[in-house]
Structure formats: structure tokens, C-alpha cells
CSV table of C-alpha atoms in Angstrom, one decimal:
chain,number,residue,atom,x,y,z
A,1,UNK,CA,-7.3,-3.7,15.7
A,2,UNK,CA,-3.8,-1.1,16.2
A,3,UNK,CA,-1.9,-2.8,18.4
A,4,UNK,CA,-1.3,-6.0,16.3
A,5,UNK,CA,-0.8,-4.0,13.2
A,6,UNK,CA,1.7,-2.1,14.8
A,7,UNK,CA,5.5,-2.4,16.8
A,8,UNK,CA,5.8,-1.7,20.0
A,9,UNK,CA,4.8,1.2,21.3
A,10,UNK,CA,8.4,1.4,22.8
A,11,UNK,CA,9.7,1.1,19.5
A,12,UNK,CA,7.9,3.7,17.5
A,13,UNK,CA,7.9,6.2,20.3
A,14,UNK,CA,12.2,5.9,20.2
A,15,UNK,CA,12.9,5.7,15.8
A,16,UNK,CA,10.3,8.7,15.7
A,17,UNK,CA,11.6,11.2,19.0
A,18,UNK,CA,15.8,10.1,17.3
A,19,UNK,CA,13.9,10.9,13.8
A,20,UNK,CA,12.1,14.6,14.7
A,21,UNK,CA,15.7,16.2,17.0
A,22,UNK,CA,17.5,15.3,13.3
A,23,UNK,CA,14.8,16.9,11.5
A,24,UNK,CA,14.4,19.5,14.1
A,25,UNK,CA,18.1,20.4,14.5
A,26,UNK,CA,18.6,19.7,10.2
A,27,UNK,CA,16.2,20.4,8.7
A,28,UNK,CA,13.8,23.7,9.3
A,29,UNK,CA,16.1,25.7,8.9
A,30,UNK,CA,16.9,25.1,5.8
A,31,UNK,CA,12.9,24.1,4.8
A,32,UNK,CA,12.2,27.3,2.9
A,33,UNK,CA,15.7,27.7,1.1
A,34,UNK,CA,15.5,24.6,-0.5
A,35,UNK,CA,12.8,24.8,-1.2
A,36,UNK,CA,12.8,28.5,-3.7
A,37,UNK,CA,16.8,27.6,-4.5
A,38,UNK,CA,15.7,23.8,-6.0
A,39,UNK,CA,18.9,23.0,-3.8
A,40,UNK,CA,19.0,19.2,-3.5
A,41,UNK,CA,21.0,18.8,0.0
A,42,UNK,CA,23.5,16.1,-1.0
A,43,UNK,CA,25.3,17.2,2.7
A,44,UNK,CA,22.2,16.2,4.2
A,45,UNK,CA,21.6,13.1,3.0
A,46,UNK,CA,25.0,11.6,4.2
A,47,UNK,CA,24.5,13.2,7.2
A,48,UNK,CA,20.5,11.2,7.7
A,49,UNK,CA,22.9,7.5,7.1
A,50,UNK,CA,24.9,8.6,9.5
A,51,UNK,CA,22.0,8.2,11.8
A,52,UNK,CA,21.0,5.2,10.1
A,53,UNK,CA,17.8,6.3,8.2
A,54,UNK,CA,18.9,5.9,4.9
A,55,UNK,CA,19.3,2.3,4.9
A,56,UNK,CA,15.8,1.7,7.8
A,57,UNK,CA,15.2,-1.6,6.4
A,58,UNK,CA,18.8,-3.2,4.9
A,59,UNK,CA,19.6,-6.0,7.6
A,60,UNK,CA,22.5,-5.5,9.9
A,61,UNK,CA,25.4,-7.2,8.4
A,62,UNK,CA,25.2,-4.8,5.2
A,63,UNK,CA,25.7,-1.9,7.4
A,64,UNK,CA,21.9,-1.3,7.7
A,65,UNK,CA,19.8,-0.8,10.4
A,66,UNK,CA,17.9,-4.1,10.2
A,67,UNK,CA,14.5,-2.4,10.8
A,68,UNK,CA,10.9,-2.8,9.9
A,69,UNK,CA,7.8,-1.1,8.1
A,70,UNK,CA,6.4,0.7,10.7
A,71,UNK,CA,9.6,2.0,12.1
A,72,UNK,CA,10.3,3.1,8.4
A,73,UNK,CA,6.6,5.0,8.1
A,74,UNK,CA,7.2,6.6,11.0
A,75,UNK,CA,10.9,7.5,9.7
A,76,UNK,CA,9.4,8.9,6.4
A,77,UNK,CA,6.5,10.6,8.8
A,78,UNK,CA,8.2,12.6,11.0
A,79,UNK,CA,10.9,13.9,7.8
A,80,UNK,CA,7.9,14.6,6.3
A,81,UNK,CA,6.3,16.6,8.9
A,82,UNK,CA,8.7,19.1,8.4
A,83,UNK,CA,9.9,19.0,4.6
A,84,UNK,CA,8.0,16.6,2.6
A,85,UNK,CA,10.4,17.0,-0.2
A,86,UNK,CA,13.1,15.3,1.9
A,87,UNK,CA,10.9,12.5,2.6
A,88,UNK,CA,10.1,11.6,-0.7
A,89,UNK,CA,14.0,12.0,-1.5
A,90,UNK,CA,14.2,9.4,2.1
A,91,UNK,CA,11.9,7.0,1.2
A,92,UNK,CA,13.3,6.9,-2.8
A,93,UNK,CA,16.2,6.1,-1.7
A,94,UNK,CA,15.0,3.6,1.4
A,95,UNK,CA,12.0,0.8,-0.9
A,96,UNK,CA,13.2,1.5,-4.3
A,97,UNK,CA,17.3,1.5,-5.1
A,98,UNK,CA,18.3,-0.1,-2.2
A,99,UNK,CA,15.0,-2.2,-1.5
A,100,UNK,CA,15.8,-2.9,-5.2
A,101,UNK,CA,18.9,-4.5,-4.4
A,102,UNK,CA,18.1,-5.9,-1.4
A,103,UNK,CA,15.0,-7.8,-2.7
A,104,UNK,CA,16.1,-9.2,-6.0
A,105,UNK,CA,20.5,-8.9,-5.6
A,106,UNK,CA,22.6,-12.2,-5.3
A,107,UNK,CA,24.8,-11.8,-2.5
A,108,UNK,CA,27.9,-10.4,-4.4
A,109,UNK,CA,25.4,-7.0,-5.6
A,110,UNK,CA,24.4,-6.9,-1.6
A,111,UNK,CA,27.6,-6.5,-0.2
A,112,UNK,CA,29.4,-4.3,-2.5
A,113,UNK,CA,25.7,-1.9,-2.5
A,114,UNK,CA,24.0,-2.6,0.5
A,115,UNK,CA,27.0,-0.4,2.7
A,116,UNK,CA,27.6,2.3,0.7
A,117,UNK,CA,23.1,2.7,0.2
A,118,UNK,CA,22.6,2.6,4.2
A,119,UNK,CA,25.3,4.6,5.5
A,120,UNK,CA,24.7,7.6,2.9
A,121,UNK,CA,27.5,7.7,1.8
A,122,UNK,CA,26.5,7.1,-1.7
A,123,UNK,CA,22.4,8.4,-3.1
A,124,UNK,CA,20.7,5.9,-4.8
A,125,UNK,CA,19.1,6.0,-8.4
A,126,UNK,CA,15.2,4.2,-9.5
A,127,UNK,CA,14.0,4.5,-13.5
A,128,UNK,CA,11.7,3.2,-14.9
A,129,UNK,CA,8.9,6.1,-16.2
A,130,UNK,CA,9.7,7.2,-19.5
A,131,UNK,CA,9.0,10.3,-21.5
A,132,UNK,CA,6.0,8.5,-23.2
A,133,UNK,CA,5.3,5.2,-20.9
A,134,UNK,CA,4.0,6.9,-17.3
A,135,UNK,CA,2.0,4.0,-16.4
A,136,UNK,CA,2.1,2.2,-19.6
A,137,UNK,CA,5.7,0.7,-18.6
A,138,UNK,CA,5.3,-2.1,-21.4
A,139,UNK,CA,6.1,0.5,-24.1
A,140,UNK,CA,9.3,1.3,-22.8
A,141,UNK,CA,11.8,2.8,-25.9
A,142,UNK,CA,14.6,2.5,-23.7
A,143,UNK,CA,16.4,-0.8,-25.0
A,144,UNK,CA,20.1,-3.2,-24.2
A,145,UNK,CA,21.0,-5.5,-26.7
A,146,UNK,CA,23.3,-8.3,-25.8
A,147,UNK,CA,26.7,-7.9,-27.5
A,148,UNK,CA,28.4,-11.0,-25.0
A,149,UNK,CA,29.2,-11.0,-22.7
A,150,UNK,CA,27.2,-7.1,-22.0
A,151,UNK,CA,24.8,-4.7,-22.6
A,152,UNK,CA,24.9,-2.0,-24.7
A,153,UNK,CA,21.8,-0.1,-23.1
A,154,UNK,CA,20.5,2.7,-25.0
A,155,UNK,CA,17.7,5.6,-24.3
A,156,UNK,CA,16.1,7.7,-22.1
A,157,UNK,CA,14.4,7.6,-17.7
A,158,UNK,CA,12.2,10.7,-16.8
A,159,UNK,CA,10.8,11.8,-13.8
A,160,UNK,CA,13.3,9.9,-12.3
A,161,UNK,CA,14.4,11.6,-8.3
A,162,UNK,CA,17.5,11.6,-7.5
A,163,UNK,CA,18.3,11.5,-11.5
A,164,UNK,CA,21.7,13.8,-11.6
A,165,UNK,CA,23.1,13.6,-7.9
A,166,UNK,CA,22.0,9.3,-7.2
A,167,UNK,CA,25.6,7.7,-7.3
A,168,UNK,CA,24.1,4.6,-9.0
A,169,UNK,CA,20.9,3.8,-10.2
A,170,UNK,CA,18.6,0.3,-10.5
A,171,UNK,CA,17.4,0.7,-13.9
A,172,UNK,CA,14.6,-1.2,-15.9
A,173,UNK,CA,15.2,-1.6,-19.4
A,174,UNK,CA,13.3,-3.8,-22.6
A,175,UNK,CA,15.4,-6.8,-23.6
A,176,UNK,CA,12.7,-8.4,-25.6
A,177,UNK,CA,9.6,-7.5,-27.4
A,178,UNK,CA,6.9,-4.4,-26.5
A,179,UNK,CA,4.6,-5.1,-23.8
A,180,UNK,CA,6.2,-8.3,-22.7
A,181,UNK,CA,5.6,-9.2,-19.0
A,182,UNK,CA,9.1,-10.7,-19.3
A,183,UNK,CA,10.3,-8.6,-21.7
A,184,UNK,CA,12.6,-6.2,-19.7
A,185,UNK,CA,15.5,-6.8,-17.3
A,186,UNK,CA,16.8,-4.9,-14.2
A,187,UNK,CA,20.4,-3.3,-13.8
A,188,UNK,CA,22.3,-2.1,-11.6
A,189,UNK,CA,24.6,0.8,-12.7
A,190,UNK,CA,27.0,3.3,-11.6
A,191,UNK,CA,27.5,7.0,-12.0
A,192,UNK,CA,30.5,7.6,-13.7
A,193,UNK,CA,30.3,4.7,-16.6
A,194,UNK,CA,30.4,5.7,-20.2
A,195,UNK,CA,27.5,6.6,-22.1
A,196,UNK,CA,25.3,6.9,-18.7
A,197,UNK,CA,24.8,10.4,-17.5
A,198,UNK,CA,22.3,13.4,-16.7
A,199,UNK,CA,19.5,15.1,-18.2
A,200,UNK,CA,17.4,18.4,-18.2
A,201,UNK,CA,16.1,18.7,-14.2
A,202,UNK,CA,12.7,19.2,-13.9
A,203,UNK,CA,11.1,22.8,-12.1
A,204,UNK,CA,8.5,21.3,-10.4
A,205,UNK,CA,5.2,22.6,-8.3
A,206,UNK,CA,6.1,21.1,-4.8
A,207,UNK,CA,8.9,18.7,-4.0
A,208,UNK,CA,11.7,21.0,-4.5
A,209,UNK,CA,14.7,20.1,-2.1
A,210,UNK,CA,14.0,16.3,-4.2
A,211,UNK,CA,16.1,15.7,-8.0
A,212,UNK,CA,14.2,15.2,-10.0
A,213,UNK,CA,15.9,14.7,-13.6
A,214,UNK,CA,16.4,12.4,-16.9
A,215,UNK,CA,18.5,9.3,-17.4
A,216,UNK,CA,20.8,9.6,-20.4
A,217,UNK,CA,21.7,6.5,-21.4
A,218,UNK,CA,24.1,6.7,-25.1
A,219,UNK,CA,25.6,3.2,-26.3
A,220,UNK,CA,26.4,2.5,-22.8
A,221,UNK,CA,28.1,-0.8,-22.1
A,222,UNK,CA,27.2,-2.6,-18.9
A,223,UNK,CA,28.6,-6.2,-17.7
A,224,UNK,CA,26.1,-9.0,-16.9
A,225,UNK,CA,27.4,-9.3,-13.8
A,226,UNK,CA,25.1,-5.8,-13.7
A,227,UNK,CA,21.7,-7.6,-14.0
A,228,UNK,CA,19.5,-8.1,-11.5
A,229,UNK,CA,17.7,-11.8,-11.2
A,230,UNK,CA,17.5,-12.9,-14.4
A,231,UNK,CA,17.0,-11.5,-18.0
A,232,UNK,CA,13.1,-10.9,-18.5
A,233,UNK,CA,12.7,-10.6,-14.5
A,234,UNK,CA,12.7,-6.1,-14.4
A,235,UNK,CA,9.0,-5.6,-14.7
A,236,UNK,CA,8.3,-8.5,-12.2
A,237,UNK,CA,10.3,-7.5,-9.7
A,238,UNK,CA,9.1,-4.1,-10.4
A,239,UNK,CA,5.6,-4.8,-9.5
A,240,UNK,CA,7.3,-6.4,-5.9
A,241,UNK,CA,8.5,-3.4,-5.3
A,242,UNK,CA,6.6,-0.5,-6.2
A,243,UNK,CA,4.4,-3.0,-3.3
A,244,UNK,CA,6.6,-1.5,-1.1
A,245,UNK,CA,7.2,1.6,-2.0
A,246,UNK,CA,3.4,2.3,-2.4
A,247,UNK,CA,3.6,2.2,1.6
A,248,UNK,CA,6.3,4.6,1.0
A,249,UNK,CA,4.3,7.0,-0.7
A,250,UNK,CA,1.3,6.5,2.0
A,251,UNK,CA,4.3,7.3,5.1
A,252,UNK,CA,4.5,10.6,3.1
A,253,UNK,CA,1.5,11.2,2.6
A,254,UNK,CA,0.9,11.0,6.4
A,255,UNK,CA,3.1,12.7,7.0
A,256,UNK,CA,2.2,16.2,5.3
A,257,UNK,CA,-1.5,14.7,6.9
A,258,UNK,CA,-0.3,16.0,10.2
A,259,UNK,CA,1.8,18.4,9.8
A,260,UNK,CA,-0.7,20.3,7.5
A,261,UNK,CA,-3.0,19.3,10.6
A,262,UNK,CA,-0.9,20.6,13.4
A,263,UNK,CA,-0.4,23.9,11.9
A,264,UNK,CA,-4.5,24.3,11.5
A,265,UNK,CA,-4.7,23.1,15.0
A,266,UNK,CA,-2.0,25.6,16.5
A,267,UNK,CA,-3.5,28.3,14.5
A,268,UNK,CA,-6.9,28.2,15.0
A,269,UNK,CA,-6.0,28.3,18.6
A,270,UNK,CA,-4.6,31.8,18.5
A,271,UNK,CA,-6.0,33.1,15.5
A,272,UNK,CA,-9.0,35.3,17.4
A,273,UNK,CA,-12.4,37.0,15.9
A,274,UNK,CA,-15.1,38.2,16.6
A,275,UNK,CA,-13.3,38.5,20.0
A,276,UNK,CA,-12.5,34.4,20.5
A,277,UNK,CA,-10.2,31.4,18.7
A,278,UNK,CA,-11.4,30.8,15.0
A,279,UNK,CA,-11.1,26.5,16.5
A,280,UNK,CA,-14.4,27.8,19.3
A,281,UNK,CA,-16.7,28.6,15.3
A,282,UNK,CA,-18.3,25.3,14.5
A,283,UNK,CA,-17.1,25.5,10.7
A,284,UNK,CA,-13.8,25.2,11.7
A,285,UNK,CA,-13.8,22.8,14.8
A,286,UNK,CA,-15.9,20.2,12.9
A,287,UNK,CA,-12.7,20.4,9.2
A,288,UNK,CA,-9.7,19.5,12.0
A,289,UNK,CA,-12.8,16.9,12.9
A,290,UNK,CA,-12.7,15.6,9.9
A,291,UNK,CA,-8.9,16.1,9.2
A,292,UNK,CA,-8.6,13.8,12.3
A,293,UNK,CA,-10.7,10.6,11.7
A,294,UNK,CA,-9.0,10.5,7.6
A,295,UNK,CA,-5.6,11.1,9.1
A,296,UNK,CA,-6.6,7.9,11.4
A,297,UNK,CA,-8.2,5.8,8.9
A,298,UNK,CA,-5.0,6.9,6.5
A,299,UNK,CA,-2.8,5.3,9.6
A,300,UNK,CA,-4.4,2.4,10.1
A,301,UNK,CA,-4.3,2.0,6.3
A,302,UNK,CA,-0.3,2.4,6.3
A,303,UNK,CA,0.0,0.4,9.4
A,304,UNK,CA,-1.7,-2.3,8.2
A,305,UNK,CA,0.1,-2.8,5.4
A,306,UNK,CA,3.2,-2.8,6.5
A,307,UNK,CA,2.2,-5.3,9.1
A,308,UNK,CA,1.8,-7.1,6.1
A,309,UNK,CA,5.4,-6.5,3.9
A,310,UNK,CA,6.9,-7.3,7.6
A,311,UNK,CA,5.0,-11.1,8.2
A,312,UNK,CA,5.9,-11.9,4.3
A,313,UNK,CA,2.5,-11.8,3.2
A,314,UNK,CA,1.2,-10.5,0.2
A,315,UNK,CA,0.5,-6.9,0.3
A,316,UNK,CA,-0.6,-5.0,-3.5
A,317,UNK,CA,-4.5,-4.6,-3.0
A,318,UNK,CA,-3.8,-3.6,0.7
A,319,UNK,CA,-0.7,-1.2,0.0
A,320,UNK,CA,-2.5,0.3,-3.3
A,321,UNK,CA,-5.3,1.2,-0.6
A,322,UNK,CA,-3.2,2.8,1.4
A,323,UNK,CA,-1.6,5.0,-1.2
A,324,UNK,CA,-4.3,5.8,-2.9
A,325,UNK,CA,-6.4,6.8,0.4
A,326,UNK,CA,-3.8,8.8,2.6
A,327,UNK,CA,-2.6,10.5,-0.2
A,328,UNK,CA,-6.2,11.6,-1.7
A,329,UNK,CA,-7.0,13.1,1.9
A,330,UNK,CA,-3.4,14.8,2.2
A,331,UNK,CA,-4.5,16.6,-0.4
A,332,UNK,CA,-7.6,16.8,1.2
A,333,UNK,CA,-6.2,18.3,4.9
A,334,UNK,CA,-3.8,20.3,3.1
A,335,UNK,CA,-6.5,21.8,1.7
A,336,UNK,CA,-8.2,22.4,4.2
A,337,UNK,CA,-5.1,23.5,6.4
A,338,UNK,CA,-5.3,26.3,3.6
A,339,UNK,CA,-8.4,27.4,4.4
A,340,UNK,CA,-8.8,28.0,8.2
A,341,UNK,CA,-5.6,30.1,7.8
A,342,UNK,CA,-7.0,32.0,5.1
A,343,UNK,CA,-5.3,34.5,3.8
A,344,UNK,CA,-2.0,33.7,5.9
A,345,UNK,CA,-2.0,30.2,4.7
A,346,UNK,CA,-1.6,31.6,0.9
A,347,UNK,CA,1.5,32.8,1.7
A,348,UNK,CA,5.5,31.7,2.1
A,349,UNK,CA,5.4,32.8,6.0
A,350,UNK,CA,3.3,29.5,7.4
A,351,UNK,CA,3.8,26.2,6.4
A,352,UNK,CA,0.7,24.9,4.9
A,353,UNK,CA,1.3,26.7,1.8
A,354,UNK,CA,4.0,24.6,1.2
A,355,UNK,CA,2.4,20.9,2.1
A,356,UNK,CA,-0.1,22.4,0.2
A,357,UNK,CA,2.4,22.6,-2.7
A,358,UNK,CA,4.3,18.9,-2.2
A,359,UNK,CA,0.5,17.2,-1.6
A,360,UNK,CA,-0.3,17.1,-4.6
A,361,UNK,CA,2.5,14.9,-5.8
A,362,UNK,CA,1.4,12.0,-3.4
A,363,UNK,CA,-1.9,10.4,-6.0
A,364,UNK,CA,0.6,10.6,-8.5
A,365,UNK,CA,4.2,9.2,-8.2
A,366,UNK,CA,4.5,5.6,-7.6
A,367,UNK,CA,1.1,4.8,-9.7
A,368,UNK,CA,-1.6,7.5,-10.4
A,369,UNK,CA,-4.0,7.4,-8.0
A,370,UNK,CA,-6.1,5.7,-10.9
A,371,UNK,CA,-3.3,3.2,-11.2
A,372,UNK,CA,-4.1,2.2,-7.7
A,373,UNK,CA,-7.9,1.4,-7.7
A,374,UNK,CA,-6.8,0.0,-11.1
A,375,UNK,CA,-5.3,-3.0,-9.4
A,376,UNK,CA,-7.5,-2.6,-6.3
A,377,UNK,CA,-10.0,-3.5,-8.7
A,378,UNK,CA,-8.8,-6.3,-10.8
A,379,UNK,CA,-7.6,-7.7,-7.2
A,380,UNK,CA,-11.1,-7.4,-5.4
A,381,UNK,CA,-12.6,-8.6,-8.7
A,382,UNK,CA,-10.7,-11.5,-9.2
A,383,UNK,CA,-13.0,-14.8,-8.1
């Protein structure tokens, strides 16, 4: 089965090796520095763009790498094994903002924005969530009112990755009635547009080098040419974008899980108690066996979803399953990694402490585990 759902071993290895080398050179030396200061390293993302990692799925005609979802998983996973907060930002840029324009933009919009985003020259943000409407997006209060050839937007978006540093944002706002799935529309809004600003930056438990902030709209006038697709299509578009986004979070979860596991294997072989390495004790060996098995299952689910996405098949259930399972086992594995490391795992001198803090977001972002179960159960009970 694995052979059927993966890209060629050679292409995946080339991508993984390239990302791994980049991460070791440009990310690992700064991981804790960025984490402690909550610095969002903008220059790093320009470098990531130069390597083709900011436009993985974008066709070459628009300046991207022209790769598929299998390679994309490997990119996110390898970055996340070193610093999951950087992995989160790479995922959000690729699958949300850039992905939305790629999937639903017209030719003029694609030619204008995709080369800048794929090259890393511009960083992208994507706004759906509001302070009081997380999972309940149908009740959003950020509104766009038509005024001739323009829309006037008022309101805020919360928990937005790159909310301050993003050069352009794709934002879903209400253009119709509350609770109407065709009452929301998506717009491309550039930083510097009058009435568009950034608000509070969140002080987070984990993923601290990935910037999370408010987007604020105060009589922000947007020309109708910035509308993505048709008026009223925004929510439907967003749900399709999240299908791909959930593969991103599954890949991010895999990276954290593998990073935690690899650190635990290394530590268990080196740390001695009662005259032998702790890996020789069944309690530790069995923990490692459980970790390895969960990772294998999560990767198969994730790569199966990628296979369906690459082949333009319906992927809603499979991406929800991959995101749900991978994110939950990611937390379990990060927790077990702390336990294997004992007291050392609770310190910032070992990487598992950060993996532990970062892991929890994976069960929340781009749809909580509860929402994934809702999506899965609705689809399996349809008939």
C-alpha cells in the first residue's frame, strides 16, 4: 500500500535531504533564541523561498517548485523535526494564502501574487477565525458592504498566522446573512491598504516563532477585482482549502512526532541506569515501540490523503482522519518523550521540552480534533 500512495523514493529523498540540510544550517542554531524571544524570523522565510520551499505546490509557470503533496509533506515534516514553529509558518503560507489564490484566483490574480509568494519575497496570511467564531464560522462579524465597484470591510480576524508580517492576506468576510453558507466571500488584501492593520500579537505556550496576531479592518475599501471567485463563494472555498490544510497539519504533527521519537531513541541508548542503557529496560523499549507504530500509522494516513489530493479525488474524510490521528499521536509521543528523558526532558537543554509545548496546537489549529470527528462522522454516516 505504501508504494501506491508515495511519490518515487528518489524524489522524496532528494527533497527531504535538501530541506534537512537547510534546516540544520539555517534553523537549528537559532531554535531556542527565536522561541524565547517570540521572534518571527522574516529573513529566514526569504531564504526558504529562494530554495523553493515557499511555493512547493505552485506550478513553475507562476514561479513555484511545481511539486505534489507527497513532496510537500516531506518539506513540512523535515522543517518541523528541527523547529515546528517554523514548520507551521511554512505550512500556513503554502497551503492557506498561496493555496487559496492558486486554487481559486483568476489568471490575473495568479500572475500578480503567486510569483511573489512562491519566491518568499512576500509572506502570506489567511483569515477565517474571529474572536467569537472559531469553529462556528457562519456567525462571523467581520463584514464587507458593497459600495459601487468597491467593498468596505469592517471587523477583526483573530489567531492569524503572519497577522503582522504578512505582505498579503486572503480574508473571508461576511457579504450576506448570518449562518448562510453562501453569505461569505474571500478577498485578497495587500498590506498597506488604507484601513487594514494589525492588532494584538498573541503570547503563546508553543509555536512561539510563528507569529500569531489580529487583523483589523476599519472602513477598508477593496476593489471588486480583489474578490476571489464569485461573491458568496468564500465559505465553500475555505472548506476546500482546509481539506489541503489538514494534510499540512498532519505533516507538521508527523515532524514533531518523529523529532520527539528520534531524540528519545538517542537518549535511551546513551542514558544509563542500574548499569545499562535505559533502552534495555522493557518499560522504555515498549514505549519506543508504541511511538514507532503510531508514527507509521499516522504517516500512512497522511500520505494516503496526499495521494488522493494529488489525483484530484475527494479528500475531506481522509484529510480529517490524517489530521485527527496524527495530531493526537503527536501529543502522546511528545509526552512520552518527556517521560523517557525524565528530569532532563523538563529542561530547555533538550529538544523534547519544546516539542511538548508545540505539539498541542496541532490538535487545535485548522479545526480541533472534535471538529475532525464531526467531519468524519458526518461523512461515514451519510448513507
